[in-house]
Coordinates of C-alpha atoms and ligand atoms in Angstrom, one line a residue:
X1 CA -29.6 -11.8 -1.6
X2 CA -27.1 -11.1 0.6
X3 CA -24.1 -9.4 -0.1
X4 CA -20.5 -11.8 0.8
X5 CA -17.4 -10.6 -0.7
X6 CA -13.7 -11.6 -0.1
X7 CA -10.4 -10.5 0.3
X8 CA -8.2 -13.8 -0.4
X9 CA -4.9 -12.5 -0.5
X10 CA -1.3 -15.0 -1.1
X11 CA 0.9 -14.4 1.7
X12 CA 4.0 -14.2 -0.6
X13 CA 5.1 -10.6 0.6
X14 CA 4.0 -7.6 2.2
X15 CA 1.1 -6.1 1.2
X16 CA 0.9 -3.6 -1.5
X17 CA -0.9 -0.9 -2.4
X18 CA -3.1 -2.6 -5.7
X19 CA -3.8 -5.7 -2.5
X20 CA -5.3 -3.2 -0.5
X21 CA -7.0 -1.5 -2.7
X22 CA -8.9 -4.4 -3.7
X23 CA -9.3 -4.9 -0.1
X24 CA -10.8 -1.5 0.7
X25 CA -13.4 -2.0 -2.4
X26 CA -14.4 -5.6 -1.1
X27 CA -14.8 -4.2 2.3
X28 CA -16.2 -0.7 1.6
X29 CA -19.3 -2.7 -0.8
X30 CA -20.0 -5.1 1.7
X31 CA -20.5 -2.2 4.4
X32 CA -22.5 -0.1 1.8
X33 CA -25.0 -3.3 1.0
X34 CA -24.7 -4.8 4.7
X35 CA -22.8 -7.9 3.7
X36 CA -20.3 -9.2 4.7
X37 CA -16.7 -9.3 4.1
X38 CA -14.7 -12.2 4.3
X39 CA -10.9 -12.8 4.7
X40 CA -9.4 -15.9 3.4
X41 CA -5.6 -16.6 3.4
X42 CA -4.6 -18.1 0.3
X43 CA -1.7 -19.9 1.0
X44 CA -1.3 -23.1 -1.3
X45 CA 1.8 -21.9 -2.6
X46 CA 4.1 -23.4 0.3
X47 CA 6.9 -22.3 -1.5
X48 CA 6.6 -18.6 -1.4
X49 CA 4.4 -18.4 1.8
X50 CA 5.9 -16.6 4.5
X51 CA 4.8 -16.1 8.0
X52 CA 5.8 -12.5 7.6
X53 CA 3.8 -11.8 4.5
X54 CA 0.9 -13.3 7.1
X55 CA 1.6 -11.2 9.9
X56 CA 1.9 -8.5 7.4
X57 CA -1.7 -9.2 6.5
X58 CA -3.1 -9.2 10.1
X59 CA -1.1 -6.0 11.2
X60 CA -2.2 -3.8 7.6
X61 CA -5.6 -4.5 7.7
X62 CA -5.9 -3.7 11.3
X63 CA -3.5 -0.8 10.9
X64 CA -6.2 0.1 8.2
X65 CA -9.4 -0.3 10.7
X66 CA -10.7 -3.5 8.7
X67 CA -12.3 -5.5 10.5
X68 CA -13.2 -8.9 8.5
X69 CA -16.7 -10.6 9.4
X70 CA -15.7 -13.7 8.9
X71 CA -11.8 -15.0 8.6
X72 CA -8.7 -16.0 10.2
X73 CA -8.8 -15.4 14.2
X74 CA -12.9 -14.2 14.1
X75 CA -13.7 -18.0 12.8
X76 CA -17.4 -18.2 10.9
X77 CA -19.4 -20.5 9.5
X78 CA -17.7 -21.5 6.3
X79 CA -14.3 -21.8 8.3
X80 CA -11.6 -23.0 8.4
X81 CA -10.6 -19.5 6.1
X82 CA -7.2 -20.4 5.6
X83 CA -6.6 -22.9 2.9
X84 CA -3.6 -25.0 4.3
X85 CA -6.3 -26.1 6.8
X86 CA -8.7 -27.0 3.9
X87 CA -7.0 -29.9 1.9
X88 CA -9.0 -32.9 2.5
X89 CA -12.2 -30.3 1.3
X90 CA -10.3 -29.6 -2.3
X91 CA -9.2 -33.7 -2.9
X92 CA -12.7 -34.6 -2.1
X93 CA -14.2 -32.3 -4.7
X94 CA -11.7 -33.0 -6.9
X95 CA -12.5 -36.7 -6.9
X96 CA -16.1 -35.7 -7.1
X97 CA -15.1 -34.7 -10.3
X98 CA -13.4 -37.8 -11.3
X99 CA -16.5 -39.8 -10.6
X100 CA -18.6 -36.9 -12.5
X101 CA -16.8 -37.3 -15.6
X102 CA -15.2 -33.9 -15.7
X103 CA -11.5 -34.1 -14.3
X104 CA -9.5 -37.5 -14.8
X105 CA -6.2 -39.2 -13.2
X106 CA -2.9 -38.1 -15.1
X107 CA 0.3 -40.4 -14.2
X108 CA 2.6 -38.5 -16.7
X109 CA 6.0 -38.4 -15.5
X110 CA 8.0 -34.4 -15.2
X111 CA 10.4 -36.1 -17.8
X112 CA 7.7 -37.2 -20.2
X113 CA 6.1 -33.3 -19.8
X114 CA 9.3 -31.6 -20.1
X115 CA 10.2 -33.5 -23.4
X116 CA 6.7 -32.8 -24.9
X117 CA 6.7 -29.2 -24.4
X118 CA 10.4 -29.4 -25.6
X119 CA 8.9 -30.9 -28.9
X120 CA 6.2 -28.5 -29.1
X121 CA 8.4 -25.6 -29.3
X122 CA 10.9 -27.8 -31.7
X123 CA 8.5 -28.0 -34.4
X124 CA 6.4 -24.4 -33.6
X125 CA 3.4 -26.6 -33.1
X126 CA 0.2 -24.7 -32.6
X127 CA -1.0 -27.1 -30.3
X128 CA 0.7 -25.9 -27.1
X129 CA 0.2 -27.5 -23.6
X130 CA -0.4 -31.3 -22.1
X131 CA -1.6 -33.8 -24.8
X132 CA -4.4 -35.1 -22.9
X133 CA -2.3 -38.4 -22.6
X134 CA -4.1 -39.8 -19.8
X135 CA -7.5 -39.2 -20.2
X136 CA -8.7 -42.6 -21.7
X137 CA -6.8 -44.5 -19.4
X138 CA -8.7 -47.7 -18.8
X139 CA -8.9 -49.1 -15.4
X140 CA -6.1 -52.0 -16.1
X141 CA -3.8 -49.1 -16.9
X142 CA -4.5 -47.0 -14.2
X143 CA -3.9 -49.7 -11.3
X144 CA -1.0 -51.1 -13.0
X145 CA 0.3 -47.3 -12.7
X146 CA -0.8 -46.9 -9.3
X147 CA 0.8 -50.3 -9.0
X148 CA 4.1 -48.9 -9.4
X149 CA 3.6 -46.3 -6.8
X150 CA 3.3 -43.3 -9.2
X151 CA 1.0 -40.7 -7.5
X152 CA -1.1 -39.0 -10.1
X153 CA -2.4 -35.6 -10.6
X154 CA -6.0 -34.7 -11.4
X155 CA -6.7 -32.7 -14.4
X156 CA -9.3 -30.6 -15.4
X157 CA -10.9 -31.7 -18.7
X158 CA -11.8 -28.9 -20.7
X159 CA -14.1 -29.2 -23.0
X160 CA -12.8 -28.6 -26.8
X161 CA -15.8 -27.1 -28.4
X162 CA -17.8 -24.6 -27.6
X163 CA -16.9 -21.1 -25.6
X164 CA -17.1 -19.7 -22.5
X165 CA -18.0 -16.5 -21.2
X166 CA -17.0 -14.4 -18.1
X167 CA -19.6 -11.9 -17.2
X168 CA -17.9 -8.9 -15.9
X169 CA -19.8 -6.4 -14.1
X170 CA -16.9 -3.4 -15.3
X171 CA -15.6 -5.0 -18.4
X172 CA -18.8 -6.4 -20.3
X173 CA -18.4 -10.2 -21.7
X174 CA -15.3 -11.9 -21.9
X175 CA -16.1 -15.2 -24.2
X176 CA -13.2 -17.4 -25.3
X177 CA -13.4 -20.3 -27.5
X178 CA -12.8 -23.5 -25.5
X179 CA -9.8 -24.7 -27.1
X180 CA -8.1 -21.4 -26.9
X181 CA -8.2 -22.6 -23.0
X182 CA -4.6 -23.9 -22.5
X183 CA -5.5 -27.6 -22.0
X184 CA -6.5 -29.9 -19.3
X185 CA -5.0 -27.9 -16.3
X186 CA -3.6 -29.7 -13.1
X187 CA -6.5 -29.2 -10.5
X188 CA -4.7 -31.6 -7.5
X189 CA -1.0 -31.9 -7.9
X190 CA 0.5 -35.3 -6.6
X191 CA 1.0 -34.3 -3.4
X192 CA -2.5 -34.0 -2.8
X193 CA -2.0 -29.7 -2.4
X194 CA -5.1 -28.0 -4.6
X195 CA -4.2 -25.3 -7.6
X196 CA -4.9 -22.0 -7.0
X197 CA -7.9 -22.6 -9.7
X198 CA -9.0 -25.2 -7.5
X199 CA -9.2 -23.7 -4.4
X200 CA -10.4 -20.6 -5.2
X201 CA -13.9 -22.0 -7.0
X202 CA -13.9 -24.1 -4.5
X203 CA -14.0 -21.6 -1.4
X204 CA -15.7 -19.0 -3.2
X205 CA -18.7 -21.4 -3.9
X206 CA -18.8 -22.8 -0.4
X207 CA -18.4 -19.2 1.1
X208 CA -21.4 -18.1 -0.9
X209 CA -19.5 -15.3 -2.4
X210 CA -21.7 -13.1 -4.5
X211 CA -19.3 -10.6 -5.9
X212 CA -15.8 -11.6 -6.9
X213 CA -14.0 -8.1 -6.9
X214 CA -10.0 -8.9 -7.6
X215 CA -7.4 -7.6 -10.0
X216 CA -7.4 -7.3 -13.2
X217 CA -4.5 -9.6 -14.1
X218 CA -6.5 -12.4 -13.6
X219 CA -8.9 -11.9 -16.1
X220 CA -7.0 -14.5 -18.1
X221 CA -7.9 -17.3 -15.8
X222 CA -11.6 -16.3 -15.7
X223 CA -12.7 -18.7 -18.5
X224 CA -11.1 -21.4 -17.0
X225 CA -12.5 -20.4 -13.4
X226 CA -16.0 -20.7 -15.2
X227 CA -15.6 -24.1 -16.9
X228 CA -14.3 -25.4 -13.3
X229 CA -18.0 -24.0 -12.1
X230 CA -20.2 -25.6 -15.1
X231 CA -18.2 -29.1 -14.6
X232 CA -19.2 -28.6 -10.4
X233 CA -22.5 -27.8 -11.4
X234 CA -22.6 -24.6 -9.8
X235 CA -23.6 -20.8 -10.3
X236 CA -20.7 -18.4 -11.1
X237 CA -20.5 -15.5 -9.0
X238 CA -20.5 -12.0 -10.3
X239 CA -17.1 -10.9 -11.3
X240 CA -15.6 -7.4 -11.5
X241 CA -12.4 -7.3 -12.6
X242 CA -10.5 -4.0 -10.8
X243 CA -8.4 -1.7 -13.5
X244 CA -4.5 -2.0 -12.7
X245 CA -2.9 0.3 -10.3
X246 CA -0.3 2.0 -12.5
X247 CA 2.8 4.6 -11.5
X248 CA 2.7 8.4 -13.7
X249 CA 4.8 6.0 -16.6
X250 CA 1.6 4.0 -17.1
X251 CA 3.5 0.9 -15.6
X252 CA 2.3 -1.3 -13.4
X253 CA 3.2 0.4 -9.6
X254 CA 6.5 -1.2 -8.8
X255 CA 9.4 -0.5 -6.5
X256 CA 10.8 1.2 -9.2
X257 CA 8.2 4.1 -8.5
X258 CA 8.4 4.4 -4.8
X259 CA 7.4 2.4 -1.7
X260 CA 4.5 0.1 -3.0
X261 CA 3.9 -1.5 0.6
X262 CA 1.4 -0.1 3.2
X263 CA 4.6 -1.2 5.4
X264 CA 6.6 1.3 4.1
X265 CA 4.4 4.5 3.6
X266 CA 3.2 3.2 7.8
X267 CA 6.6 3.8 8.5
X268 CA 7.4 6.9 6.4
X269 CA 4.7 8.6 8.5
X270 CA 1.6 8.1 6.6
X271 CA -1.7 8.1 8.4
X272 CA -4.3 5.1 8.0
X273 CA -7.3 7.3 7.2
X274 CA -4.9 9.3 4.1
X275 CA -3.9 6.3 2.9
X276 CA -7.5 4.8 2.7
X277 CA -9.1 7.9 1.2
X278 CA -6.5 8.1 -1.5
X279 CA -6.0 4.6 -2.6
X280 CA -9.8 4.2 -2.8
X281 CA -9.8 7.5 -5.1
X282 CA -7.2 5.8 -7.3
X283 CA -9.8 4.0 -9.7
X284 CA -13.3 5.0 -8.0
X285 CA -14.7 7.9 -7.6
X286 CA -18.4 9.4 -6.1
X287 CA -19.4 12.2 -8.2
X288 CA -16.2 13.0 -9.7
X289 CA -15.1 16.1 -7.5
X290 CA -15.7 14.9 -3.7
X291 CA -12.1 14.3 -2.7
X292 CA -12.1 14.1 1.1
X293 CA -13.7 10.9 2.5
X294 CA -13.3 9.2 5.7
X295 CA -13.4 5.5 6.3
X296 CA -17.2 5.5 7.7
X297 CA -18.4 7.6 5.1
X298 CA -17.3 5.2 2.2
X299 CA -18.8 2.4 4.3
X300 CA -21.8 3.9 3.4
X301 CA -21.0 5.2 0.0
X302 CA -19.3 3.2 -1.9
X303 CA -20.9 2.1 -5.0
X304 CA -19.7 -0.4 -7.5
X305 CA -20.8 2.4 -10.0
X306 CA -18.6 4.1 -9.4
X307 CA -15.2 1.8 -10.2
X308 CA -13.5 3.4 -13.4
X309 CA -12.7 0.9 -16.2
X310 CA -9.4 2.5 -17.2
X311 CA -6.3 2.0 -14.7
X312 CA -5.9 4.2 -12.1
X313 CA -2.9 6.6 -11.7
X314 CA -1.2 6.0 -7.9
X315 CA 0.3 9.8 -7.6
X316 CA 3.0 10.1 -4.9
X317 CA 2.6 13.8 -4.7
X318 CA -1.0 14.1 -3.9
X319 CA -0.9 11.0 -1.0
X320 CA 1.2 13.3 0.5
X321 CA -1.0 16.3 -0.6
X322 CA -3.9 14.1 1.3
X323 CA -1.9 12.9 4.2
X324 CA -0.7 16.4 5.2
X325 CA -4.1 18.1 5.1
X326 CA -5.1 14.8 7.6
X327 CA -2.4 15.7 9.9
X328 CA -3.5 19.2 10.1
X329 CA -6.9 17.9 10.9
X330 CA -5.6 16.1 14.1
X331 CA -5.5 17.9 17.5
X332 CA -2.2 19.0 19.1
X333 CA -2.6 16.0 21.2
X334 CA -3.2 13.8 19.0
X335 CA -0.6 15.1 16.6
X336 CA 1.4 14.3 19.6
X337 CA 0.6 10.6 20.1
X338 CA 1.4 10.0 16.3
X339 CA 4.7 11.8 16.4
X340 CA 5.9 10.5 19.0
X341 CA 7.8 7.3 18.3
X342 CA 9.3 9.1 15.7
X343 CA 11.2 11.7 18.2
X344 CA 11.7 8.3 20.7
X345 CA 13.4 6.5 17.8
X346 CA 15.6 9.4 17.0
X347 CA 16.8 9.8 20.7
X348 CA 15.2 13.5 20.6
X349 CA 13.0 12.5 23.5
X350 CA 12.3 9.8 26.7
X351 CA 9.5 7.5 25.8
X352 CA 8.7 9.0 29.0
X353 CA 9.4 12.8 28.4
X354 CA 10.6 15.2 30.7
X355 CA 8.8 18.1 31.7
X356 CA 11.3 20.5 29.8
X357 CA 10.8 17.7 26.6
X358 CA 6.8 18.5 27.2
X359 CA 7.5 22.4 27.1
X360 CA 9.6 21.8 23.9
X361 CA 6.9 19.9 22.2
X362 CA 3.6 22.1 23.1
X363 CA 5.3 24.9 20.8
X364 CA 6.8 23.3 18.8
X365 CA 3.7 21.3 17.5
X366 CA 1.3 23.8 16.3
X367 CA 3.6 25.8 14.1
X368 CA 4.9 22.1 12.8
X369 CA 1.8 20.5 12.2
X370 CA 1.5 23.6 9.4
X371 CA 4.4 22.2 7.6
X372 CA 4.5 18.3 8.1
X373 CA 3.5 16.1 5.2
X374 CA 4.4 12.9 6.6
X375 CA 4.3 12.6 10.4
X376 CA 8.6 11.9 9.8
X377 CA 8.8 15.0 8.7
X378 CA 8.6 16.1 13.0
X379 CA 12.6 14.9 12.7
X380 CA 13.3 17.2 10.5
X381 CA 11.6 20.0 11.6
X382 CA 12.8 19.7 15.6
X383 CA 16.2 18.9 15.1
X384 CA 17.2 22.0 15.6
X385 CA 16.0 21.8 19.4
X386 CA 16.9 18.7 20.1
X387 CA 20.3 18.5 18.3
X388 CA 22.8 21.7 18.2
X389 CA 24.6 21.7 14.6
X390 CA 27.4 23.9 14.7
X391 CA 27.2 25.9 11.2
X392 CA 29.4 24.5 8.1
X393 CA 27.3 25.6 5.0
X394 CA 27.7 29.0 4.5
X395 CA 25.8 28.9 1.3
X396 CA 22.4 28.4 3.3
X397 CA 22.9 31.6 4.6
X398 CA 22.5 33.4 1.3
X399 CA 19.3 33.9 -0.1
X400 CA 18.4 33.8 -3.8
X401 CA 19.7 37.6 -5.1
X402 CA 22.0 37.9 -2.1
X403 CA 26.0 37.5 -1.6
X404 CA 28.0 36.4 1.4
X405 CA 28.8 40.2 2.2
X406 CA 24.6 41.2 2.1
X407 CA 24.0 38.1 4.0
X408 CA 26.6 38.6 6.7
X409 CA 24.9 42.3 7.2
X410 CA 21.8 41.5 7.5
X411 CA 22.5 39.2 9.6
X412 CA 24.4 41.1 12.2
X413 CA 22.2 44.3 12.1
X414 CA 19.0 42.0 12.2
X415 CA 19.7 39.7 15.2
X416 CA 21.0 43.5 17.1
X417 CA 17.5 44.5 15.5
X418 CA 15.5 41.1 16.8
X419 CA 17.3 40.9 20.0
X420 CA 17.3 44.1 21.2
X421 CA 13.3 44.2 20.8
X422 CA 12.7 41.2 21.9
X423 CA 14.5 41.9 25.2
X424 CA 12.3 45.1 25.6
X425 CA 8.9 42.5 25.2
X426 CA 7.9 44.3 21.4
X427 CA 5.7 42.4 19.4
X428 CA 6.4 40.3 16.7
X429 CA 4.4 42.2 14.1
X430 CA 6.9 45.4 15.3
X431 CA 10.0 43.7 14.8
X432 CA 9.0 42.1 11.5
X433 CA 8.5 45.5 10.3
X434 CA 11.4 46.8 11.6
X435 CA 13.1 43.4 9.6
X436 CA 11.9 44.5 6.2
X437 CA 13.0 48.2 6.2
X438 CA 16.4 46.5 6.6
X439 CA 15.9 44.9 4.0
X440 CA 15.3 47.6 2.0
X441 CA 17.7 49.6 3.2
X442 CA 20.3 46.3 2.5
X443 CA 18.4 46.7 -0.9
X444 CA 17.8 42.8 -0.7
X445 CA 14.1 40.9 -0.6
X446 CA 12.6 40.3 2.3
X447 CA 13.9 36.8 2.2
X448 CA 17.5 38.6 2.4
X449 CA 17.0 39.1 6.3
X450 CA 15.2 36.5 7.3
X451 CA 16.8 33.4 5.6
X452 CA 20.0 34.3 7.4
X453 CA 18.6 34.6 10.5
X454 CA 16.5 31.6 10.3
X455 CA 19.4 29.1 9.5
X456 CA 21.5 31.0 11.8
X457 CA 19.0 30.0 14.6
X458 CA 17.7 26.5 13.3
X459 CA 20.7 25.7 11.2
X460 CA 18.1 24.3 8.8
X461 CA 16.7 25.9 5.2
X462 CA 13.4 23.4 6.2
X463 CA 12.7 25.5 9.5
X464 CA 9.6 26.8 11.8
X465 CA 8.9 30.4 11.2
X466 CA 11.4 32.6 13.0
X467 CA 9.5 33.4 16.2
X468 CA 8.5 30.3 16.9
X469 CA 12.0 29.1 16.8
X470 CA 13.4 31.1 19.2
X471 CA 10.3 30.9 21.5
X472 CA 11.2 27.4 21.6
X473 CA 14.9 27.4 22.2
X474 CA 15.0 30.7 24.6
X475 CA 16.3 33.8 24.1
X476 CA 19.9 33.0 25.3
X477 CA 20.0 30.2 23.4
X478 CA 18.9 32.1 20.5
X479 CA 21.0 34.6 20.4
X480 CA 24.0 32.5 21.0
X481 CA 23.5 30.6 17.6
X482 CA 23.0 33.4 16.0
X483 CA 26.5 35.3 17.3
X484 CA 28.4 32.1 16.9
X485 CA 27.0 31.8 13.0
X486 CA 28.4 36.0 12.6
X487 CA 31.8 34.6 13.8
X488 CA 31.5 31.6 11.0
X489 CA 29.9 34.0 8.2
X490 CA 32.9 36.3 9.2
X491 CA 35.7 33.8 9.0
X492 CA 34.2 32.4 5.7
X493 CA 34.5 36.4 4.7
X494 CA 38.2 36.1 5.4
X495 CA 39.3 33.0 4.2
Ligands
LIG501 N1 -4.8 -15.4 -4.1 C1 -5.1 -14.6 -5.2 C2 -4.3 -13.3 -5.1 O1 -3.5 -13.2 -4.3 C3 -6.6 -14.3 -5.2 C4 -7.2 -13.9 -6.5 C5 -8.7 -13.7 -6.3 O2 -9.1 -12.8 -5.7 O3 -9.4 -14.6 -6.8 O4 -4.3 -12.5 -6.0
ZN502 ZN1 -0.8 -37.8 -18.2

């Protein structure tokens, strides 16, 4: 049998981490098991749809290197994939049903539903949920309602004995008893516009999906998803319910956490192939100690074995753990592609850089790609070059252990000390040396010297190591910063 798995995602907002998650695990099985992987926009909820939530779609999963077999844009053989273009296929099944005896016509008004669940919670009845009203309508009724132009919704009739049982592949069996199953749910609302139950057995049934791989919070509708199969007639396909997604509280990931959309982390400087080896660790895992996987490797080694039951912890720290140590992995050039936009959009560079922007960048990306964790972080680190921040924090100068008097010291004799030998060509190594017997002599840690002179140069306490910083600025330059930041330390002494 062949392996045909979905993604069928709501466009109602942008796409978050648990969405993609669930998309990764549908896509990575089918890969492993040379299925295929289908897309298919569920979009029958007109009221929260939004084209941006769909364009949001399209532009993560191809941000993401997921290419769907059969979908939206690529077409297939079970098309149309998107559900708005599927409506006359749900109100024909759903009359099917009708005629089968398993679904009937329901003409009750909002007002006559409204006051019965009104009475229900009056008098704490245990019966909760539609009253089956309509389901022995004769036909005299019904055309006499139809008559009076009411437009009736088709219900699901569930049967009241008996259970039902989900098979999950992760969770074991889930058996309800039927009448637990809230009763007699709409299938085709008077508009004619399927339920999400309806459409979703629907499609997955005509798809020929195998595997239905989703989150876990619909477990609750999974009875009900298996009664709507028995009353078509048809084969349920294997389920596996994913565990939740949850933030270091053990709540469900939510903007109160952090950035929950693949949007956001894009933007923040997160690369594609972190982002999919992480998330995919969050809840599954190989052998329980591989951590570093790239996208083609899980296309051939995902297993569905290897899913956790319990929810799996999203960990902001060790994304940015993962996405640093990918950074690192890139070339200088590449490193340069990616950072880029980032310098363009802060005005540090021409979209179309000048040689002298080129020279800047060559140095200054090797010693920054040591210390990036998102590819943002390039602002930060650079802004030194491109943006000349006269000093007004003298308590960056002083290094844990040190005072204003120490700091101002050491950092008068060290930039005479680093100047002077860097103008006669010594080595690095030489003058680093030289560095920490002055701080010694100053009696301060090592730090003692070289904070000052860092911050004096870079005006930043986040900065590239000293040599590289004034490699990239120049010597002049250099050595300007660092006389005008005496002059401030020495005022500050004063005042
Ligand atoms: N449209 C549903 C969602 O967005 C799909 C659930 C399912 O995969 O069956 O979660
Ligand atoms: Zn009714």
């Amino acid at each position: 049998m062949e392996v045909r798995v979905r993604y069928a995602p709501s466009p109602t907002g942008l796409q978050h981490i648990g969405g993609v998650r669930t998309a990764l695990y549908n896509y990575f099985f089918a890969k492993a098991s040379h299925g295929k992987f289908i897309l298919r926009v569920e979009d029958t909820d007109r009221e929260r749809y939004s084209d941006e939530s769909l364009e949001d779609l399209y532009s993560t999963l191809s941000w993401l290197g997921i290419k769907w077999d059969e979908g939206p844009v690529v077409g297939g053989e079970f098309g149309p994939y998107i559900q708005s273009e599927r409506y006359k296929i749900y109100q024909d099944y759903a009359k099917k049903l009708v005629d089968m005896g398993k679904a009937y016509y329901c003409y009750c008004t909002p007002e006559r539903l409204e006051a019965l669940r009104e009475e229900q919670q009056r008098t704490k009845s245990e019966y909760q949920g539609y009253d089956r009203h309509c389901l022995n309508l004769s036909e005299e009724e019904r055309a006499e309602l139809e008559g009076k132009g009411i437009k009736p919704v088709i219900r699901l009739k569930v049967p009241t004995e008996g259970k039902t049982t989900v098979h999950d592949l992760l969770m074991g069996d889930i058996t309800r008893k039927n009448r637990d199953i809230s009763p007699d749910p709409i299938l085709l609302k008077s508009d004619g516009f399927p339920t999400y139950h309806l459409a979703n057995v629907i499609d997955d049934h005509l798809m020929g999906i195998t595997h239905v791989m989703r989150a876990q919070e619909w477990i609750p509708t999974g009875p009900l998803h298996v009664i709507l199969y028995e009353a078509f007639g048809w084969e349920p396909p294997i389920y596996c319910h994913l565990p939740m997604v949850m933030g270091k509280d053990g709540q469900k990931l939510s903007k109160r956490h952090g950035s929950t959309s693949v949007r956001e982390f894009r933007n923040d400087g997160y690369l594609a192939e972190a982002l999919i080896n992480y998330v995919t660790l969050v809840g599954w895992s190989l052998d329980g100690s591989t951590e570093f996987f790239s996208k083609e490797e899980l296309e051939k080694c995902f297993t569905l074995e290897g899913i956790h039951k319990s929810p799996g912890v999203f960990d902001y720290k060790k994304l940015e753990w993962f996405n640093g140590m990918y950074i690192r992995s890139k070339s200088d050039d590449e490193l340069f592609s990616l950072v880029k936009p980032y310098l363009v959009d802060k005005g540090y560079i021409h979209s179309d850089p000048t040689e002298e922007e080129m020279r800047v960048l060559k140095l200054l990306i090797p010693p920054a790609k040591e210390r990036m964790k998102t590819l943002k972080d390039i602002v930060e680190l650079s802004s030194f070059v491109f943006e000349d921040r006269p000093p007004e924090d003298v308590e960056m100068y002083i290094s844990k252990g040190a005072d204003l008097k120490s700091s101002l010291e050491a950092l008068e004799r060290g930039s005479e000390i680093l100047f002077s030998s860097l103008k006669r060509g010594e080595g690095s190594e030489d003058i680093e040396n030289s560095l920490v017997k002055l701080a010694q002599e100053l009696s301060l840690k090592v730090n003692g010297v070289f904070q000052p002179l860092r911050v004096a140069i870079t005006n930043s306490k986040v900065s590239l190591p000293l040599f590289d910083s004034i490699e990239i600025l120049g010597l002049d330059e250099a050595e300007r910063r660092a006389k005008r930041s005496i002059e401030f330390m020495k005022e500050k002494e004063n005042a």
